[in-house]
Amino acid sequence: MAAAVRIQSDWAQVLRRNEAEVWLSCHSPGKPTLYGTLTCQGLGPDGVPEVTASEGFVVSEVTGKSIRISCPKENASSRFLAPQATFPRIHTQSVTCLDVSCGGGLGVSASTDGTMKIWQAANGEIRRVLEGHVFDVNCCRFFPSGLVVLSGGMDAQLKVWSVEDAKCAVTFKGHKGGILDTAIVDRGRNVVSASRDGTARLWDCGRSASLGVLAACGTPVNGVAVGPADNSLNLGTPERVPSEREVGTEAKLLLLAREDRKLQAVGLQSRQPVFLFEGSDAFNCCAFLSSIYVLAGTQDGKVYQLDVRNSGRWELLPHPAGPGPRRRADRRGLRPRLSGGRVGEADVHLLSRRAGAPISTLRPLRGAALGPGCRSDAATPATPRPRTCGTPGRRRRRRSGSRRGEGRGGSSNARTRQPLPTAAWRPGLFCAVYSLVPSGPAVRGPERTSSAL
């Protein structure tokens, strides 16, 4: 795995002060970590900081909103992007999930304080507070209309909320473990939930009822995605006639990111298995790149690209960190490294996605989002890559067997799992992401890091 350069999370603010310093580090697996500093020598006529690096690091590019740093010894280089805007007052505890409405006007985010908040994407002004879940809310997303929100929490409940009056219109009950992810089918008459109890279920929003278990995996299902199936795929035949309440499930493929290192594909209407792929570690998230290609991220930081027509054909997407040939990112390209706010904050950021650059990370992947125009059905994309990928913050403490519900991890002997970062696209030039550091005493030294997304 390539070396990774990291920087102090609030570098953009600190480096605007004369003689101020921020710390740097470069870590390569199996080698001692290299540490250094950046120093501001003042602001230039255009307002851009003049920055110098300590021995072992080189500053190759500085703009008002980005900086590129290289570590020649480890042949590593990274570009860091500063937030276009920061919303520090939305949450005071760790943010676990975020989504943006299809029009880009509203955002919704969930926190470990058990609440969700709806806010203006332009300025972070809070419009509604959604309260009703017990304990952590793991996932939230807008319906296509932008007027309704779907959420799932560690209380094993799935809820549907009205954006207009903040009331919970529907509560689905049936899972025996915390809900870890959700997906909306077409316009939202049906939704899918994935749970720590090892099942994925289909729900009828109109009648507030379960339409059955889509898959019983026997292991926690960390992520779920629904997408169109390629015509060449054999999705199988349903064992019974589908309910008339199922709308838009035909010719759809269901992806399940499982804790037991497997990525499973199931026909959404037939409930029949399509393929089962085993990775290097627990799968945390998955997404459709097209009707042919899918992406999945694992706990050990890998991103897999698979051809659904033949799961034996797969590619491990690289995370280049060193110099070398640089390809301009296309609409499927990896985006620049993004940095969060200060440690101790739980901020929501808006960042520009104009520039393209490779990313690198040595940390587990926990969330992914594809932006507008990503889901092309091109048969052979040149270099299909994920639009963004999330990395976790501090580890979440285990709650195995406690009254507050179980953690996001696997069985009782599974590793302690981490918070659930995510990203969501806002139409135009911005990608909304958030900080995963809970409020509390600031962390000093190398722990204050802005890792790659």
Coordinates of C-alpha atoms in Angstrom, one line a residue:
M1 CA 0.0 0.0 0.0
A2 CA 1.3 3.5 -0.9
A3 CA 2.5 6.0 1.6
A4 CA 0.0 8.6 2.8
V5 CA 0.6 12.3 3.6
R6 CA -1.6 13.8 6.3
I7 CA -2.0 17.4 7.6
Q8 CA -3.4 19.2 10.6
S9 CA -7.2 19.4 10.1
D10 CA -7.5 23.2 10.4
W11 CA -4.6 24.1 8.2
A12 CA -6.6 26.4 6.0
Q13 CA -7.3 28.7 9.0
V14 CA -3.9 28.5 10.7
L15 CA -1.9 29.2 7.6
R16 CA -3.5 32.6 7.2
R17 CA -1.7 33.8 10.3
N18 CA 1.9 35.1 9.9
E19 CA 4.5 32.6 11.3
A20 CA 1.8 30.1 12.3
E21 CA 2.7 26.4 12.0
V22 CA 0.7 23.3 11.2
W23 CA 2.0 19.7 11.5
L24 CA 2.5 17.2 8.7
S25 CA 3.1 13.4 8.6
C26 CA 3.9 10.8 6.1
H27 CA 3.2 7.2 6.9
S28 CA 4.3 4.2 4.8
P29 CA 3.3 0.7 6.0
G30 CA 6.1 -1.1 7.8
K31 CA 8.2 2.1 8.2
P32 CA 8.5 4.8 10.8
T33 CA 6.2 7.8 10.3
L34 CA 7.9 11.0 9.2
Y35 CA 6.8 14.2 10.8
G36 CA 7.3 17.8 9.7
T37 CA 5.7 21.3 9.8
L38 CA 4.4 24.0 7.4
T39 CA 5.1 27.6 8.3
C40 CA 3.2 30.7 7.0
Q41 CA 5.6 33.4 5.9
G42 CA 2.9 35.9 5.3
L43 CA 0.2 36.6 2.7
G44 CA 1.0 37.4 -0.9
P45 CA -0.6 40.3 -2.9
D46 CA -3.4 38.0 -4.0
G47 CA -4.1 36.9 -0.4
V48 CA -2.6 33.4 -0.9
P49 CA -0.4 32.3 2.0
E50 CA 3.4 32.0 1.3
V51 CA 4.2 28.6 2.9
T52 CA 7.4 26.8 3.5
A53 CA 7.9 23.2 4.6
S54 CA 10.3 21.6 7.0
E55 CA 13.0 19.2 5.9
G56 CA 11.7 16.1 4.2
F57 CA 8.6 17.8 2.7
V58 CA 8.0 20.0 -0.3
V59 CA 5.2 22.5 -1.0
S60 CA 4.6 22.3 -4.7
E61 CA 1.3 24.3 -5.1
V62 CA -0.6 26.7 -2.9
T63 CA -3.9 28.4 -3.8
G64 CA -6.6 30.1 -1.7
K65 CA -8.4 26.8 -1.1
S66 CA -5.9 24.0 -1.7
I67 CA -2.3 23.0 -1.1
R68 CA -0.2 20.2 -2.5
I69 CA 2.5 18.6 -0.4
S70 CA 5.1 16.0 -1.3
C71 CA 7.4 13.7 0.6
P72 CA 10.2 12.8 -1.8
K73 CA 11.7 10.2 0.5
E74 CA 8.5 8.1 0.4
N75 CA 7.6 9.2 -3.2
A76 CA 4.2 10.4 -1.9
S77 CA 2.2 13.5 -2.8
S78 CA -1.2 14.7 -1.8
R79 CA -3.4 17.6 -2.5
F80 CA -5.5 18.9 0.4
L81 CA -8.7 20.9 -0.2
A82 CA -10.1 23.4 2.2
P83 CA -13.9 23.6 2.9
Q84 CA -15.9 26.1 0.9
A85 CA -18.1 26.5 4.0
T86 CA -18.3 25.0 7.5
F87 CA -21.5 24.6 9.5
P88 CA -20.3 24.1 13.1
R89 CA -23.7 24.6 14.8
I90 CA -25.8 21.8 13.3
H91 CA -24.6 19.1 15.7
T92 CA -22.6 18.9 18.9
Q93 CA -21.9 15.1 18.8
S94 CA -20.6 12.8 16.1
V95 CA -22.4 12.9 12.8
T96 CA -23.3 9.4 11.6
C97 CA -25.0 10.0 8.2
L98 CA -25.8 12.8 5.8
D99 CA -27.9 13.3 2.6
V100 CA -28.8 16.2 0.4
S101 CA -32.2 16.6 -1.4
C102 CA -32.3 16.0 -5.1
G103 CA -32.7 19.8 -5.7
G104 CA -29.7 20.6 -3.5
G105 CA -31.6 23.0 -1.3
L106 CA -31.8 20.9 1.9
G107 CA -29.5 18.7 3.8
V108 CA -30.4 16.1 6.5
S109 CA -27.9 14.7 9.0
A110 CA -28.1 12.3 11.9
S111 CA -26.0 12.3 15.1
T112 CA -25.2 10.0 18.0
D113 CA -27.4 12.2 20.2
G114 CA -30.3 10.4 18.6
T115 CA -31.6 13.3 16.6
M116 CA -31.7 14.3 12.9
K117 CA -31.7 17.8 11.7
I118 CA -32.8 19.3 8.4
W119 CA -30.9 22.4 7.3
Q120 CA -30.4 24.8 4.4
A121 CA -27.5 23.5 2.2
A122 CA -26.6 27.1 1.3
N123 CA -25.9 28.4 4.8
G124 CA -26.4 25.6 7.4
E125 CA -29.5 27.2 8.9
I126 CA -31.5 24.5 10.9
R127 CA -35.0 24.2 9.6
R128 CA -36.4 21.1 11.4
V129 CA -35.3 18.8 14.2
L130 CA -36.5 15.2 13.9
E131 CA -36.7 13.4 17.2
G132 CA -38.1 10.0 17.9
H133 CA -35.4 7.4 17.5
V134 CA -34.0 5.8 20.7
F135 CA -30.2 6.0 20.7
D136 CA -28.0 6.3 17.6
V137 CA -29.4 7.1 14.2
N138 CA -27.3 5.2 11.7
C139 CA -28.7 6.3 8.3
C140 CA -30.9 8.9 6.8
R141 CA -31.8 9.8 3.3
F142 CA -34.3 11.9 1.3
F143 CA -37.0 10.4 -0.8
P144 CA -36.8 11.5 -4.5
S145 CA -39.5 14.2 -3.8
G146 CA -37.2 15.9 -1.3
L147 CA -40.2 16.3 1.1
V148 CA -39.8 13.1 3.0
V149 CA -36.9 11.5 4.9
L150 CA -36.2 7.9 5.7
S151 CA -34.1 6.9 8.7
G152 CA -32.9 3.9 10.5
G153 CA -31.4 3.5 14.0
M154 CA -30.0 1.2 16.6
D155 CA -33.5 0.9 18.1
A156 CA -34.2 -1.5 15.1
Q157 CA -36.8 1.0 13.8
L158 CA -37.2 2.4 10.4
K159 CA -39.0 5.8 10.3
V160 CA -40.5 8.0 7.6
W161 CA -40.6 11.8 8.4
S162 CA -42.3 14.8 6.8
V163 CA -39.8 17.6 6.0
E164 CA -42.6 20.2 6.2
D165 CA -43.8 19.6 9.8
A166 CA -41.0 17.3 11.2
K167 CA -43.6 14.7 12.2
C168 CA -42.9 10.9 11.9
A169 CA -45.6 9.6 9.5
V170 CA -44.6 5.9 9.6
T171 CA -42.6 3.6 11.9
F172 CA -41.6 0.2 10.6
K173 CA -40.9 -2.5 13.1
G174 CA -39.7 -6.1 12.4
H175 CA -35.9 -6.1 12.6
K176 CA -34.3 -7.7 15.7
G177 CA -31.1 -5.6 15.5
G178 CA -30.0 -2.1 14.7
I179 CA -30.7 -0.9 11.2
L180 CA -27.4 -0.1 9.5
D181 CA -28.4 1.1 6.0
T182 CA -31.4 1.8 3.8
A183 CA -32.2 2.1 0.1
I184 CA -35.2 3.6 -1.7
V185 CA -36.8 1.8 -4.6
D186 CA -37.7 4.1 -7.5
R187 CA -39.9 6.9 -6.3
G188 CA -40.3 5.5 -2.8
R189 CA -43.4 3.4 -2.5
N190 CA -41.0 0.6 -1.4
V191 CA -37.8 0.9 0.7
V192 CA -35.1 -1.6 1.7
S193 CA -33.4 -1.9 5.1
A194 CA -30.3 -3.7 6.1
S195 CA -29.8 -4.7 9.7
R196 CA -27.3 -6.1 12.2
D197 CA -29.7 -9.0 12.7
G198 CA -28.4 -10.4 9.3
T199 CA -31.4 -9.7 7.2
A200 CA -32.5 -7.2 4.5
R201 CA -36.2 -6.4 4.3
L202 CA -38.5 -4.8 1.8
W203 CA -41.2 -2.5 3.2
D204 CA -44.4 -1.0 1.8
C205 CA -44.6 2.7 2.8
G206 CA -48.3 3.0 1.9
R207 CA -49.5 0.3 4.3
S208 CA -46.6 0.6 6.8
A209 CA -46.0 -3.1 6.5
S210 CA -43.1 -5.5 5.7
L211 CA -43.2 -7.2 2.3
G212 CA -40.9 -9.9 3.5
V213 CA -37.2 -10.8 4.0
L214 CA -35.1 -10.2 0.8
A215 CA -32.1 -12.1 2.2
A216 CA -31.1 -13.8 5.4
C217 CA -27.3 -13.6 5.5
G218 CA -26.6 -14.9 9.0
T219 CA -24.2 -12.0 9.5
P220 CA -24.7 -8.2 9.9
V221 CA -25.4 -6.4 6.7
N222 CA -23.5 -3.2 6.8
G223 CA -24.5 -1.6 3.5
V224 CA -27.2 -2.0 0.9
A225 CA -27.7 -0.6 -2.6
V226 CA -30.4 -1.0 -5.3
G227 CA -29.8 -0.5 -9.0
P228 CA -30.8 -1.5 -12.5
A229 CA -29.7 -5.0 -13.6
D230 CA -28.0 -5.6 -16.9
N231 CA -30.2 -7.4 -19.4
S232 CA -27.7 -10.2 -19.6
L233 CA -28.1 -11.1 -15.9
N234 CA -30.3 -14.0 -14.9
L235 CA -32.1 -12.6 -11.8
G236 CA -34.0 -15.9 -11.2
T237 CA -37.7 -16.5 -10.9
P238 CA -39.7 -15.7 -7.7
E239 CA -40.9 -18.7 -5.8
R240 CA -44.2 -17.0 -5.3
V241 CA -46.2 -14.3 -7.1
P242 CA -44.9 -10.9 -6.0
S243 CA -47.2 -8.8 -4.0
E244 CA -49.2 -6.1 -5.8
R245 CA -47.7 -3.7 -3.3
E246 CA -44.2 -4.2 -4.8
V247 CA -43.6 -1.3 -7.1
G248 CA -40.5 -0.9 -9.3
T249 CA -38.7 -4.1 -8.0
E250 CA -38.6 -5.8 -11.4
A251 CA -35.2 -5.9 -13.2
K252 CA -33.5 -4.5 -10.1
L253 CA -30.4 -5.9 -8.4
L254 CA -29.9 -5.7 -4.7
L255 CA -26.3 -5.4 -3.3
L256 CA -25.5 -6.4 0.3
A257 CA -22.2 -5.5 2.0
R258 CA -21.8 -8.1 4.6
E259 CA -19.7 -8.3 7.8
D260 CA -18.3 -11.8 6.9
R261 CA -16.2 -10.4 4.0
K262 CA -18.8 -11.1 1.4
L263 CA -20.5 -8.9 -1.2
Q264 CA -23.8 -10.5 -2.1
A265 CA -26.1 -9.7 -5.1
V266 CA -29.8 -10.7 -5.1
G267 CA -32.6 -10.2 -7.5
L268 CA -34.8 -7.6 -5.8
Q269 CA -38.1 -9.1 -7.0
S270 CA -37.1 -12.8 -7.2
R271 CA -35.1 -12.9 -4.0
Q272 CA -32.8 -15.3 -5.8
P273 CA -29.0 -15.1 -5.4
V274 CA -27.1 -13.7 -8.4
F275 CA -23.5 -13.9 -7.1
L276 CA -21.4 -14.0 -3.9
F277 CA -18.0 -12.3 -3.9
E278 CA -15.5 -12.7 -1.0
G279 CA -13.1 -9.8 -0.2
S280 CA -10.2 -9.2 2.1
D281 CA -12.2 -7.9 5.1
A282 CA -15.7 -6.9 6.1
F283 CA -17.6 -5.0 3.4
N284 CA -18.9 -1.7 4.8
C285 CA -20.5 0.0 1.8
C286 CA -21.5 -0.6 -1.8
A287 CA -22.7 1.4 -4.8
F288 CA -23.7 1.0 -8.4
L289 CA -21.3 2.5 -10.9
S290 CA -23.6 1.4 -13.8
S291 CA -25.9 -1.5 -14.6
I292 CA -22.7 -3.6 -15.2
Y293 CA -20.1 -2.3 -12.7
V294 CA -20.4 -2.0 -8.9
L295 CA -18.1 -0.7 -6.2
A296 CA -17.6 -1.9 -2.7
G297 CA -15.4 -0.7 0.2
T298 CA -13.9 -2.9 2.9
Q299 CA -12.8 -2.3 6.5
D300 CA -9.2 -2.6 5.6
G301 CA -9.4 0.3 3.1
K302 CA -9.8 -1.4 -0.2
V303 CA -12.2 -0.5 -3.0
Y304 CA -13.3 -3.3 -5.3
Q305 CA -14.8 -2.9 -8.7
L306 CA -16.8 -5.9 -10.0
D307 CA -18.5 -6.8 -13.2
V308 CA -21.9 -8.1 -12.2
R309 CA -22.0 -10.3 -15.4
N310 CA -19.0 -12.2 -14.1
S311 CA -18.1 -11.6 -10.5
G312 CA -14.8 -13.5 -11.2
R313 CA -13.8 -10.4 -13.1
W314 CA -12.9 -7.8 -10.5
E315 CA -10.4 -5.1 -10.0
L316 CA -8.8 -3.7 -6.8
L317 CA -8.8 0.1 -7.4
P318 CA -5.5 1.7 -6.5
H319 CA -5.1 4.6 -4.2
P320 CA -2.0 6.2 -5.7
A321 CA -0.2 8.6 -3.3
G322 CA 3.1 9.2 -5.1
P323 CA 4.0 11.4 -8.1
G324 CA 4.2 9.7 -11.4
P325 CA 1.7 9.9 -14.3
R326 CA -1.3 11.9 -13.4
R327 CA -4.5 11.4 -15.2
R328 CA -7.2 14.0 -15.2
A329 CA -10.2 12.8 -13.3
D330 CA -13.2 12.2 -15.5
R331 CA -16.8 12.0 -14.3
R332 CA -16.0 8.7 -12.6
G333 CA -12.6 9.9 -11.3
L334 CA -11.4 10.1 -7.7
R335 CA -11.7 13.5 -6.1
P336 CA -9.1 15.5 -4.2
R337 CA -8.4 14.8 -0.6
L338 CA -10.9 16.6 1.6
S339 CA -10.2 17.9 5.1
G340 CA -12.5 18.5 8.0
G341 CA -12.8 21.0 10.8
R342 CA -11.0 21.2 14.1
V343 CA -10.9 18.2 16.5
G344 CA -13.7 18.6 19.0
E345 CA -16.2 19.8 16.4
A346 CA -19.0 18.0 14.6
D347 CA -19.1 20.1 11.5
V348 CA -20.8 19.7 8.2
H349 CA -18.7 21.0 5.2
L350 CA -19.3 21.9 1.6
L351 CA -16.3 21.4 -0.6
S352 CA -15.7 22.1 -4.3
R353 CA -15.4 19.2 -6.6
R354 CA -13.9 21.0 -9.6
A355 CA -10.4 19.7 -9.5
G356 CA -9.4 16.0 -9.9
A357 CA -6.6 14.3 -8.1
P358 CA -5.8 10.8 -6.8
I359 CA -6.4 10.0 -3.1
S360 CA -4.7 7.7 -0.7
T361 CA -5.8 6.2 2.6
L362 CA -4.6 3.6 5.0
R363 CA -7.8 3.7 7.0
P364 CA -11.1 1.8 6.7
L365 CA -13.7 2.9 4.1
R366 CA -17.1 3.5 5.5
G367 CA -19.1 5.4 3.0
A368 CA -19.4 6.2 -0.7
A369 CA -21.5 8.5 -2.9
L370 CA -21.8 8.8 -6.6
G371 CA -22.4 12.2 -8.0
P372 CA -24.7 13.3 -10.9
G373 CA -23.8 11.7 -14.2
C374 CA -21.9 8.8 -12.5
R375 CA -24.3 6.0 -13.4
S376 CA -23.4 5.7 -17.1
D377 CA -24.3 2.4 -18.7
A378 CA -21.2 2.5 -20.9
A379 CA -20.2 -1.1 -21.5
T380 CA -16.5 -0.6 -20.9
P381 CA -15.6 2.5 -19.0
A382 CA -12.0 3.5 -19.4
T383 CA -11.0 3.9 -15.8
P384 CA -14.2 3.7 -13.7
R385 CA -13.5 4.8 -10.1
P386 CA -15.6 5.9 -7.1
R387 CA -16.6 9.5 -6.9
T388 CA -15.8 9.7 -3.2
C389 CA -15.1 7.4 -0.3
G390 CA -15.3 8.1 3.4
T391 CA -12.9 7.3 6.2
P392 CA -13.8 7.0 9.9
G393 CA -13.0 9.1 12.8
R394 CA -12.7 7.8 16.3
R395 CA -13.7 4.3 17.2
R396 CA -17.2 3.8 18.5
R397 CA -17.3 1.9 21.7
R398 CA -18.9 -1.5 21.6
R399 CA -22.4 -1.9 23.1
S400 CA -22.7 -5.7 22.7
G401 CA -25.7 -6.9 24.6
S402 CA -26.4 -3.5 26.3
R403 CA -29.8 -1.9 26.7
R404 CA -28.8 0.7 24.1
G405 CA -28.7 -1.9 21.4
E406 CA -25.8 -3.5 19.7
G407 CA -23.0 -1.9 17.9
R408 CA -22.4 -1.9 14.2
G409 CA -19.9 -4.7 14.3
G410 CA -20.3 -8.4 13.6
S411 CA -20.9 -11.2 16.1
S412 CA -20.0 -10.8 19.8
N413 CA -16.3 -11.6 19.1
A414 CA -16.0 -9.2 16.2
R415 CA -13.7 -6.2 16.3
T416 CA -14.8 -2.9 17.8
R417 CA -16.3 -1.0 14.8
Q418 CA -16.0 2.6 14.0
P419 CA -18.5 5.4 13.3
L420 CA -20.2 5.5 10.0
P421 CA -18.9 8.3 7.7
T422 CA -20.6 9.1 4.5
A423 CA -20.8 11.6 1.7
A424 CA -23.6 13.0 -0.4
W425 CA -23.7 15.0 -3.6
R426 CA -25.2 18.4 -4.0
P427 CA -26.0 19.3 -7.7
G428 CA -23.5 21.7 -9.1
L429 CA -20.0 22.1 -7.8
F430 CA -20.2 20.9 -4.2
C431 CA -19.8 17.6 -2.3
A432 CA -21.2 17.6 1.2
V433 CA -19.2 15.7 3.8
Y434 CA -18.9 15.9 7.6
S435 CA -16.6 15.6 10.5
L436 CA -16.8 12.5 12.6
V437 CA -15.1 13.7 15.7
P438 CA -17.4 13.9 18.7
S439 CA -17.3 17.0 21.0
G440 CA -14.9 16.8 23.9
P441 CA -11.3 17.7 24.7
A442 CA -9.2 18.6 21.7
V443 CA -6.7 16.0 20.7
R444 CA -3.2 17.2 20.2
G445 CA -0.4 15.9 18.1
P446 CA -0.6 13.4 15.2
E447 CA -4.1 12.3 16.1
R448 CA -5.5 15.5 14.7
T449 CA -5.5 14.4 11.2
S450 CA -7.3 15.2 8.0
S451 CA -7.4 11.9 6.3
A452 CA -8.3 11.2 2.7
L453 CA -11.8 10.8 1.5

